[in-house]
XYZ file of C-alpha atoms in Angstrom:
136
model
C 32.116 -7.624 22.268
C 28.321 -7.722 22.315
C 28.103 -6.091 18.859
C 30.593 -8.602 17.480
C 28.582 -11.523 18.855
C 25.329 -10.211 17.337
C 27.085 -9.641 14.019
C 28.485 -13.192 14.086
C 25.028 -14.636 14.810
C 23.454 -12.567 12.005
C 26.195 -13.614 9.552
C 25.790 -17.280 10.492
C 22.022 -17.026 10.035
C 22.352 -15.366 6.650
C 24.952 -17.807 5.340
C 22.856 -20.771 6.437
C 19.884 -19.743 4.301
C 19.413 -21.916 1.260
C 19.708 -20.214 -2.106
C 16.507 -19.971 -4.094
C 16.284 -19.443 -7.796
C 14.554 -16.160 -8.604
C 13.278 -15.203 -12.035
C 12.843 -11.562 -13.013
C 9.726 -10.789 -15.023
C 11.072 -8.437 -17.687
C 7.551 -7.709 -18.962
C 6.625 -6.093 -15.619
C 7.207 -2.380 -16.124
C 5.890 -0.281 -13.260
C 6.630 3.456 -12.844
C 5.595 3.311 -9.165
C 9.100 3.902 -7.806
C 9.275 7.326 -9.467
C 8.005 9.122 -6.358
C 9.262 6.622 -3.725
C 5.898 5.798 -2.139
C 5.338 4.052 1.162
C 3.607 0.739 0.420
C 1.614 -0.656 3.353
C -0.554 -3.321 1.690
C -0.686 -5.366 -1.491
C -3.272 -7.943 -2.538
C -3.447 -9.930 -5.741
C -6.960 -10.355 -7.087
C -8.131 -13.619 -8.689
C -7.790 -12.057 -12.174
C -4.061 -11.384 -11.568
C -4.412 -7.648 -11.002
C -2.724 -6.216 -7.905
C -4.198 -3.712 -5.442
C -1.524 -1.516 -3.855
C -2.208 0.664 -0.829
C -0.148 3.062 1.238
C 1.024 6.625 0.966
C 0.834 6.854 -2.797
C 0.391 10.239 -4.442
C 1.410 9.357 -8.014
C 1.784 6.388 -10.309
C 4.115 7.719 -12.964
C 2.526 11.061 -13.795
C -1.024 10.044 -12.779
C -2.278 11.377 -9.413
C -3.474 8.715 -6.954
C -5.181 8.780 -3.548
C -3.453 6.030 -1.580
C -4.880 3.040 -3.451
C -4.410 1.860 -7.010
C -4.675 -1.273 -9.085
C -2.046 -2.432 -11.523
C -2.353 -4.996 -14.269
C -0.244 -8.168 -14.306
C 2.241 -6.439 -16.663
C 2.773 -3.531 -14.205
C 0.713 -0.936 -16.056
C -1.950 1.134 -14.292
C -5.472 -0.307 -14.487
C -7.522 2.620 -15.811
C -10.806 0.880 -14.940
C -10.057 1.337 -11.207
C -10.023 4.759 -9.583
C -10.147 5.443 -5.858
C -10.990 9.075 -5.071
C -10.624 9.911 -1.409
C -8.891 12.409 0.835
C -5.207 12.705 -0.148
C -4.171 12.787 3.520
C -5.248 9.188 4.159
C -2.871 6.247 3.814
C -4.384 2.892 2.912
C -2.990 0.529 5.540
C -4.890 -2.707 4.837
C -6.815 -4.263 1.952
C -9.241 -7.196 2.073
C -11.060 -8.811 -0.854
C -14.679 -9.865 -0.430
C -16.319 -12.822 -2.142
C -18.638 -10.600 -4.197
C -15.721 -8.707 -5.772
C -15.955 -5.713 -3.447
C -12.974 -4.458 -1.474
C -12.656 -3.345 2.152
C -9.813 -1.025 3.108
C -8.535 0.561 6.285
C -7.341 4.126 5.717
C -5.532 6.170 8.317
C -4.562 9.796 8.620
C -2.855 11.701 11.383
C -4.452 14.921 12.624
C -2.914 17.498 14.915
C -4.707 17.744 18.235
C -6.204 21.124 19.270
C -3.278 21.905 21.592
C -0.833 21.299 18.690
C 1.294 18.984 20.823
C 0.797 15.598 19.124
C -0.776 13.846 16.167
C -3.739 11.499 16.633
C -4.598 8.727 14.186
C -7.989 8.932 12.505
C -8.939 5.549 11.043
C -11.623 4.859 8.433
C -12.951 1.532 7.179
C -14.360 1.805 3.656
C -16.165 -0.656 1.422
C -15.368 -0.143 -2.264
C -16.829 -1.526 -5.452
C -14.570 -3.556 -7.724
C -13.850 -0.323 -9.650
C -12.751 1.655 -6.567
C -15.964 3.624 -5.941
C -16.720 4.126 -2.240
C -19.939 2.283 -1.404
C -19.944 2.645 2.353
C -17.962 4.364 5.112
C -18.178 1.696 7.812
């Protein structure tokens, strides 16, 4: 009975949502889904380019290190390259007023007793081209 009630509430909530018109941008052609990455953060820059962070190893056939920038049409921005430890996931992205970028990267390391994984978090300041300027 409880499951039925929750289902009824969920159905009522869904059916009460107003329909919104959605347009598909057919010019946006991104190969990102090829490897089924885990996306944790996305930020659009003022120039329309999009920073994407998470557990991202490839964009199409091009190796990545957890952070990449795509152009407004969905293609990879070759002027941006973030080279960091492949084991880190980029969990948050912030844009700074001077064009630099601050990211939070996290990786999980096995403790010495091999009983659990501990998170190791890094805060990095990057240039607008993805070069690491400072490990904060």
